[in-house]
Amino acid sequence: MSDLFAIIKDKVKATKPKVVLPEGDDDRIVKAASRLSREELIQPILIGNEKEIRERAAKLGFSLHDCEIFDPDTYEHMGELVQLFVERRKGKETEESAREKLNDPNYFGTMLVYSGRAGGLVSGAAHSTGDTVRPALQIIKTKPGISKTSGVFIMVKEDKKFVFADCAINISPTDEELAEIAISTAETAKIFDIDPKVAMLSFSTKGSAASLETKKVSTATTMAQEQRPDLVIDGEFQFDAAFVPTVAEKKAPDSPLQGEANVFIFPSLESGNLGYKIAQRLGNYEAIGPILQGLNQPVNDLSRGCNTEDVYKLSLITAMQSVEDQTK
C-alpha cells in the first residue's frame, strides 16, 4: 500500500493540482483537507461558508492555511458559471434554474472542475452516489467513444495490486458496454503502474457452459480484442482459470493470460460488488475506490461510511487522474 501511494504522491507533487471537496461542513473532509494541504501534495478547495469552515477546523485543531474555500452564496464568478451551465445543458436549464442548481455544492463543485478552476472532485461522505455522479454526467460527461461511466476498485495487499470492475455503477451491462468497461479499466490500471492483463469473468471458461450470460461475456471479449488489439484481453474465464497458472494450463492452455490476470471484469454489478467485498473481507485486501472512469475530468465517490483516511487517499487518486488527463 505504501508503494502505491508513493507512486501517486510522486506523480502529483510537481503540479499540486486542485481538488474540490464539496462537503466542507463535514469533519472528515476538513481533517483530510488539512493534511493534504500540509503535505503540499494538492490544493484542496472546500465548498461552504468560509467563516464556519475555518471555525470548525480550528475547533478540531487543524489548519486550512493553503485551502481555498468558496461559498456559492458569495462566489464572485457565479454569473460566469451560471452561463456556462446553461450553455452546457443546451436548453434544458434556464438561467434561474441553473442558479438554483449551482447552490447545490456538488453542482457548484462540478462546475469548478468543468470551468478549469480545479482538476477533479471528491464527494459522497454525506451524499448518495447519485448526488455525486449526476452533476458529473450532466456537466463533465463521458469521453468520446465512452457511452457510460463505470466504477473500479484497486485491490491492494502488500506488493500485490489488482483492478476489479464494474463494482459500482452498471447493474447489467450489455456486451458492448462490457467491452467498453474492459478497455477503460485497462487504461485505469496503467495509471497505477499495472501492466494490464484483462480477464473477462464468467461461470464458464472458453465455452465450458453455454447460456445467454456466457455468450454475452464471450461476445464482449471479441469486441474488446477487435477494438484494442494492443491490449491483453481474454475470456470468458472462471476466476480460477484466470488467476491460477496450473488451472489455466488445463482449462485455457492457449490463452495469453496463462493464469496471470491482474484486471478482472465482472459480468454484472451484482457479481462485481460481491467479488470485491469477498476479497476485502476474506482475503484482507484493501479496496480503494470506487474510482469512476470514462469521464472527461475526474469525479470520484466516497462511501458515506468513509473515514478521514479514505477521503485523503481518494483525493490523491483524483489528483493523479487529473495529472494523467493533462499529459494525454
Short mmCIF file of C-alpha atoms in Angstrom, two decimals:
data_model
loop_
_atom_site.label_atom_id
_atom_site.label_comp_id
_atom_site.label_asym_id
_atom_site.label_seq_id
_atom_site.Cartn_x
_atom_site.Cartn_y
_atom_site.Cartn_z
CA MET A 1 0.00 0.00 0.00
CA SER A 2 2.77 2.42 0.87
CA ASP A 3 4.39 1.73 -2.53
CA LEU A 4 1.14 2.51 -4.35
CA PHE A 5 0.70 5.88 -2.68
CA ALA A 6 4.39 6.67 -3.01
CA ILE A 7 3.84 6.38 -6.76
CA ILE A 8 0.75 8.57 -6.59
CA LYS A 9 2.42 11.26 -4.46
CA ASP A 10 5.40 11.34 -6.78
CA LYS A 11 3.10 11.93 -9.76
CA VAL A 12 1.09 14.78 -8.20
CA LYS A 13 3.63 16.71 -6.12
CA ALA A 14 5.20 18.54 -9.07
CA THR A 15 1.94 20.13 -10.25
CA LYS A 16 -0.03 20.25 -6.98
CA PRO A 17 -3.45 20.03 -8.69
CA LYS A 18 -6.60 21.47 -7.17
CA VAL A 19 -9.28 19.04 -5.98
CA VAL A 20 -12.76 20.14 -4.93
CA LEU A 21 -14.21 18.73 -1.71
CA PRO A 22 -17.80 19.99 -1.73
CA GLU A 23 -18.70 18.77 1.76
CA GLY A 24 -16.83 21.42 3.70
CA ASP A 25 -19.16 21.10 6.69
CA ASP A 26 -18.02 17.52 7.40
CA ASP A 27 -15.25 16.92 9.97
CA ARG A 28 -13.73 14.07 7.93
CA ILE A 29 -13.40 16.34 4.92
CA VAL A 30 -11.88 19.17 6.94
CA LYS A 31 -9.28 16.87 8.52
CA ALA A 32 -8.31 15.34 5.17
CA ALA A 33 -8.09 18.75 3.50
CA SER A 34 -5.81 19.99 6.26
CA ARG A 35 -3.46 17.02 5.83
CA LEU A 36 -3.37 17.31 2.04
CA SER A 37 -2.62 20.99 2.32
CA ARG A 38 0.05 20.49 4.99
CA GLU A 39 1.84 17.85 2.90
CA GLU A 40 1.74 20.19 -0.13
CA LEU A 41 0.55 17.44 -2.45
CA ILE A 42 -2.65 19.02 -3.73
CA GLN A 43 -4.52 22.24 -3.09
CA PRO A 44 -7.97 21.44 -1.68
CA ILE A 45 -10.98 23.59 -2.49
CA LEU A 46 -13.72 23.37 0.14
CA ILE A 47 -17.30 24.44 -0.51
CA GLY A 48 -19.34 26.26 2.13
CA ASN A 49 -19.34 29.25 4.45
CA GLU A 50 -15.70 30.20 4.93
CA LYS A 51 -16.07 31.57 8.45
CA GLU A 52 -17.93 28.47 9.64
CA ILE A 53 -15.49 26.06 7.98
CA ARG A 54 -12.42 27.77 9.42
CA GLU A 55 -14.02 27.87 12.86
CA ARG A 56 -14.81 24.16 12.56
CA ALA A 57 -11.21 23.42 11.60
CA ALA A 58 -9.83 25.48 14.49
CA LYS A 59 -12.12 23.69 16.94
CA LEU A 60 -10.82 20.36 15.64
CA GLY A 61 -7.24 21.59 15.97
CA PHE A 62 -6.47 21.72 12.25
CA SER A 63 -5.21 24.43 9.93
CA LEU A 64 -6.59 25.18 6.46
CA HIS A 65 -3.93 27.74 5.57
CA ASP A 66 -3.40 26.59 1.96
CA CYS A 67 -7.01 25.62 1.24
CA GLU A 68 -9.39 27.70 -0.84
CA ILE A 69 -12.95 27.98 0.41
CA PHE A 70 -15.73 29.04 -1.96
CA ASP A 71 -19.27 29.85 -0.92
CA PRO A 72 -21.91 29.64 -3.68
CA ASP A 73 -23.80 32.48 -2.00
CA THR A 74 -20.91 34.91 -2.35
CA TYR A 75 -18.75 33.48 -5.15
CA GLU A 76 -17.70 36.37 -7.38
CA HIS A 77 -17.71 34.34 -10.62
CA MET A 78 -21.12 32.75 -10.10
CA GLY A 79 -22.61 34.61 -13.08
CA GLU A 80 -19.99 33.09 -15.36
CA LEU A 81 -20.64 29.59 -14.00
CA VAL A 82 -24.39 30.04 -14.49
CA GLN A 83 -23.90 30.98 -18.14
CA LEU A 84 -21.53 28.06 -18.72
CA PHE A 85 -24.01 25.69 -17.12
CA VAL A 86 -26.90 26.94 -19.27
CA GLU A 87 -24.77 26.52 -22.40
CA ARG A 88 -23.64 23.06 -21.38
CA ARG A 89 -27.19 21.87 -20.73
CA LYS A 90 -28.28 23.08 -24.19
CA GLY A 91 -31.74 24.39 -23.41
CA LYS A 92 -32.52 22.06 -20.50
CA GLU A 93 -31.91 24.80 -17.92
CA THR A 94 -32.90 28.44 -17.68
CA GLU A 95 -30.67 30.98 -16.00
CA GLU A 96 -32.96 30.88 -12.98
CA SER A 97 -32.94 27.07 -12.68
CA ALA A 98 -29.18 26.99 -13.29
CA ARG A 99 -28.56 29.45 -10.47
CA GLU A 100 -30.75 27.35 -8.18
CA LYS A 101 -28.87 24.15 -9.03
CA LEU A 102 -25.49 25.77 -8.56
CA ASN A 103 -26.40 26.50 -4.96
CA ASP A 104 -26.01 22.74 -4.50
CA PRO A 105 -22.36 22.08 -3.50
CA ASN A 106 -21.98 19.12 -5.86
CA TYR A 107 -23.24 21.02 -8.90
CA PHE A 108 -21.20 24.07 -7.90
CA GLY A 109 -18.07 21.97 -7.35
CA THR A 110 -18.53 20.11 -10.63
CA MET A 111 -18.77 23.43 -12.47
CA LEU A 112 -15.47 24.50 -10.87
CA VAL A 113 -13.92 21.40 -12.44
CA TYR A 114 -15.62 21.89 -15.81
CA SER A 115 -14.57 25.55 -15.98
CA GLY A 116 -10.92 24.63 -15.33
CA ARG A 117 -10.74 26.08 -11.83
CA ALA A 118 -9.99 22.63 -10.40
CA GLY A 119 -8.65 19.34 -11.69
CA GLY A 120 -11.17 16.99 -10.06
CA LEU A 121 -13.80 16.46 -7.38
CA VAL A 122 -14.36 14.06 -4.48
CA SER A 123 -17.75 13.85 -2.79
CA GLY A 124 -20.06 11.32 -1.17
CA ALA A 125 -19.16 11.49 2.53
CA ALA A 126 -22.60 12.95 3.18
CA HIS A 127 -24.27 12.46 -0.22
CA SER A 128 -25.53 9.50 -2.21
CA THR A 129 -23.71 8.19 -5.28
CA GLY A 130 -26.45 9.71 -7.43
CA ASP A 131 -25.89 13.14 -5.89
CA THR A 132 -22.21 12.91 -6.81
CA VAL A 133 -22.44 11.28 -10.22
CA ARG A 134 -25.49 13.08 -11.65
CA PRO A 135 -23.81 16.51 -11.96
CA ALA A 136 -20.74 14.88 -13.46
CA LEU A 137 -22.78 13.12 -16.14
CA GLN A 138 -24.72 16.29 -16.94
CA ILE A 139 -21.76 18.67 -16.98
CA ILE A 140 -18.44 16.89 -17.45
CA LYS A 141 -19.90 13.96 -19.43
CA THR A 142 -18.11 10.90 -20.74
CA LYS A 143 -15.10 10.84 -23.03
CA PRO A 144 -15.57 10.39 -26.79
CA GLY A 145 -16.36 6.76 -27.56
CA ILE A 146 -17.48 6.05 -23.99
CA SER A 147 -21.22 5.56 -23.51
CA LYS A 148 -21.24 5.13 -19.73
CA THR A 149 -19.03 5.75 -16.76
CA SER A 150 -18.05 2.75 -14.65
CA GLY A 151 -16.51 2.15 -11.25
CA VAL A 152 -13.34 0.26 -10.36
CA PHE A 153 -11.64 -0.80 -7.16
CA ILE A 154 -7.89 -1.12 -6.80
CA MET A 155 -7.38 -4.15 -4.57
CA VAL A 156 -4.10 -3.92 -2.66
CA LYS A 157 -2.33 -6.29 -0.28
CA GLU A 158 1.37 -5.80 0.43
CA ASP A 159 3.01 -5.67 -3.02
CA LYS A 160 0.02 -7.15 -4.86
CA LYS A 161 -2.28 -4.92 -6.92
CA PHE A 162 -5.38 -5.91 -8.89
CA VAL A 163 -8.20 -3.98 -10.54
CA PHE A 164 -11.87 -5.05 -10.30
CA ALA A 165 -14.67 -3.57 -12.46
CA ASP A 166 -17.51 -2.69 -12.68
CA CYS A 167 -18.25 -2.79 -8.97
CA ALA A 168 -20.16 0.45 -8.57
CA ILE A 169 -22.33 1.75 -11.42
CA ASN A 170 -23.79 -0.50 -14.15
CA ILE A 171 -26.20 -3.17 -12.93
CA SER A 172 -26.36 -5.36 -16.03
CA PRO A 173 -24.05 -4.09 -18.79
CA THR A 174 -24.58 -5.23 -22.36
CA ASP A 175 -21.83 -6.97 -24.33
CA GLU A 176 -20.87 -3.62 -25.92
CA GLU A 177 -20.74 -1.98 -22.50
CA LEU A 178 -18.67 -4.82 -21.04
CA ALA A 179 -16.15 -4.40 -23.85
CA GLU A 180 -16.04 -0.69 -23.17
CA ILE A 181 -15.56 -1.28 -19.42
CA ALA A 182 -12.71 -3.71 -20.12
CA ILE A 183 -10.83 -1.19 -22.25
CA SER A 184 -11.41 1.69 -19.83
CA THR A 185 -10.26 -0.45 -16.90
CA ALA A 186 -7.09 -1.46 -18.71
CA GLU A 187 -6.29 2.24 -19.17
CA THR A 188 -7.04 2.91 -15.50
CA ALA A 189 -4.68 0.08 -14.50
CA LYS A 190 -1.85 1.79 -16.38
CA ILE A 191 -2.28 4.91 -14.24
CA PHE A 192 -1.36 2.77 -11.22
CA ASP A 193 1.69 1.28 -12.95
CA ILE A 194 -0.10 -2.02 -13.56
CA ASP A 195 0.64 -3.67 -16.92
CA PRO A 196 -2.95 -4.76 -17.68
CA LYS A 197 -3.75 -8.41 -18.33
CA VAL A 198 -7.53 -8.40 -18.55
CA ALA A 199 -9.78 -11.36 -17.76
CA MET A 200 -13.45 -11.28 -18.72
CA LEU A 201 -15.09 -13.28 -15.94
CA SER A 202 -18.00 -15.73 -16.11
CA PHE A 203 -19.09 -19.07 -14.68
CA SER A 204 -17.73 -20.66 -17.86
CA THR A 205 -14.22 -20.99 -19.28
CA LYS A 206 -13.91 -20.88 -23.05
CA GLY A 207 -17.31 -22.39 -23.74
CA SER A 208 -17.41 -24.96 -20.92
CA ALA A 209 -21.00 -23.84 -20.33
CA ALA A 210 -23.47 -22.26 -22.72
CA SER A 211 -26.09 -19.64 -21.84
CA LEU A 212 -27.09 -16.11 -22.69
CA GLU A 213 -24.88 -14.92 -19.82
CA THR A 214 -21.75 -16.69 -21.06
CA LYS A 215 -22.46 -15.65 -24.64
CA LYS A 216 -22.57 -12.02 -23.55
CA VAL A 217 -19.10 -12.28 -21.99
CA SER A 218 -17.53 -14.12 -24.93
CA THR A 219 -19.01 -11.58 -27.36
CA ALA A 220 -17.75 -8.70 -25.23
CA THR A 221 -14.30 -10.28 -25.22
CA THR A 222 -14.22 -10.44 -29.02
CA MET A 223 -15.38 -6.83 -29.28
CA ALA A 224 -12.72 -5.59 -26.85
CA GLN A 225 -10.00 -7.56 -28.63
CA GLU A 226 -11.01 -6.16 -32.01
CA GLN A 227 -11.18 -2.59 -30.72
CA ARG A 228 -7.86 -2.76 -28.86
CA PRO A 229 -5.60 -5.45 -30.29
CA ASP A 230 -2.69 -3.82 -28.42
CA LEU A 231 -4.17 -4.90 -25.06
CA VAL A 232 -4.05 -8.36 -23.49
CA ILE A 233 -7.74 -9.21 -23.04
CA ASP A 234 -9.19 -12.72 -22.95
CA GLY A 235 -12.26 -14.62 -21.83
CA GLU A 236 -14.66 -15.92 -20.94
CA PHE A 237 -12.99 -17.24 -17.80
CA GLN A 238 -13.90 -18.65 -14.45
CA PHE A 239 -11.84 -16.86 -11.83
CA ASP A 240 -9.50 -19.77 -11.13
CA ALA A 241 -8.67 -20.20 -14.82
CA ALA A 242 -7.76 -16.51 -14.99
CA PHE A 243 -5.74 -16.42 -11.78
CA VAL A 244 -4.14 -19.81 -11.10
CA PRO A 245 -1.49 -20.88 -13.66
CA THR A 246 -1.97 -24.61 -13.06
CA VAL A 247 -5.72 -24.31 -13.62
CA ALA A 248 -5.19 -22.11 -16.66
CA GLU A 249 -2.89 -24.75 -18.13
CA LYS A 250 -5.73 -27.28 -18.00
CA LYS A 251 -8.70 -25.07 -18.89
CA ALA A 252 -7.22 -22.48 -21.27
CA PRO A 253 -3.71 -23.53 -22.31
CA ASP A 254 -3.70 -21.28 -25.39
CA SER A 255 -4.71 -18.10 -23.57
CA PRO A 256 -2.20 -15.23 -23.45
CA LEU A 257 -3.11 -14.71 -19.78
CA GLN A 258 -1.63 -18.01 -18.58
CA GLY A 259 -3.33 -17.57 -15.21
CA GLU A 260 -1.67 -14.23 -14.59
CA ALA A 261 -4.60 -11.82 -14.95
CA ASN A 262 -4.44 -8.66 -12.86
CA VAL A 263 -7.55 -6.86 -14.19
CA PHE A 264 -10.87 -8.60 -13.66
CA ILE A 265 -14.06 -7.58 -15.47
CA PHE A 266 -17.20 -8.91 -13.80
CA PRO A 267 -20.30 -9.62 -15.92
CA SER A 268 -22.68 -7.69 -13.65
CA LEU A 269 -22.72 -5.23 -10.77
CA GLU A 270 -24.01 -7.98 -8.51
CA SER A 271 -21.00 -10.22 -9.14
CA GLY A 272 -18.55 -7.32 -9.05
CA ASN A 273 -19.83 -5.97 -5.76
CA LEU A 274 -19.75 -9.44 -4.19
CA GLY A 275 -16.33 -10.17 -5.62
CA TYR A 276 -14.51 -7.15 -4.27
CA LYS A 277 -16.10 -7.49 -0.83
CA ILE A 278 -15.12 -11.17 -0.59
CA ALA A 279 -11.53 -10.26 -1.49
CA GLN A 280 -11.64 -7.41 1.02
CA ARG A 281 -13.14 -9.31 3.96
CA LEU A 282 -11.81 -12.84 3.46
CA GLY A 283 -8.60 -12.07 1.60
CA ASN A 284 -7.69 -8.99 3.66
CA TYR A 285 -7.19 -6.84 0.57
CA GLU A 286 -7.68 -3.11 0.91
CA ALA A 287 -10.32 -1.91 -1.53
CA ILE A 288 -9.51 1.57 -2.84
CA GLY A 289 -12.45 3.18 -4.59
CA PRO A 290 -14.80 3.23 -6.24
CA ILE A 291 -12.80 5.17 -8.79
CA LEU A 292 -15.01 6.43 -11.60
CA GLN A 293 -13.65 6.08 -15.11
CA GLY A 294 -14.74 7.26 -18.52
CA LEU A 295 -15.43 10.89 -17.60
CA ASN A 296 -13.72 13.82 -19.34
CA GLN A 297 -12.44 15.02 -15.95
CA PRO A 298 -12.15 13.01 -12.72
CA VAL A 299 -15.01 12.87 -10.23
CA ASN A 300 -14.96 10.22 -7.51
CA ASP A 301 -17.48 9.00 -4.99
CA LEU A 302 -16.86 8.28 -1.31
CA SER A 303 -18.89 5.95 0.83
CA ARG A 304 -20.99 7.69 3.46
CA GLY A 305 -19.28 5.38 5.95
CA CYS A 306 -15.83 6.64 4.94
CA ASN A 307 -13.19 7.86 7.34
CA THR A 308 -10.63 10.65 7.02
CA GLU A 309 -8.03 8.28 5.55
CA ASP A 310 -10.47 7.30 2.79
CA VAL A 311 -11.00 10.96 1.88
CA TYR A 312 -7.26 11.56 1.87
CA LYS A 313 -6.49 8.60 -0.39
CA LEU A 314 -9.33 9.17 -2.87
CA SER A 315 -8.35 12.83 -3.14
CA LEU A 316 -4.81 11.80 -4.07
CA ILE A 317 -6.11 9.33 -6.64
CA THR A 318 -8.35 12.02 -8.13
CA ALA A 319 -5.39 14.38 -8.32
CA MET A 320 -3.36 11.72 -10.12
CA GLN A 321 -6.18 11.13 -12.62
CA SER A 322 -6.19 14.87 -13.27
CA VAL A 323 -2.44 14.90 -13.87
CA GLU A 324 -2.68 11.92 -16.22
CA ASP A 325 -5.50 13.56 -18.18
CA GLN A 326 -3.43 16.71 -18.64
CA THR A 327 -0.46 14.77 -20.02
CA LYS A 328 -2.51 12.98 -22.70
#
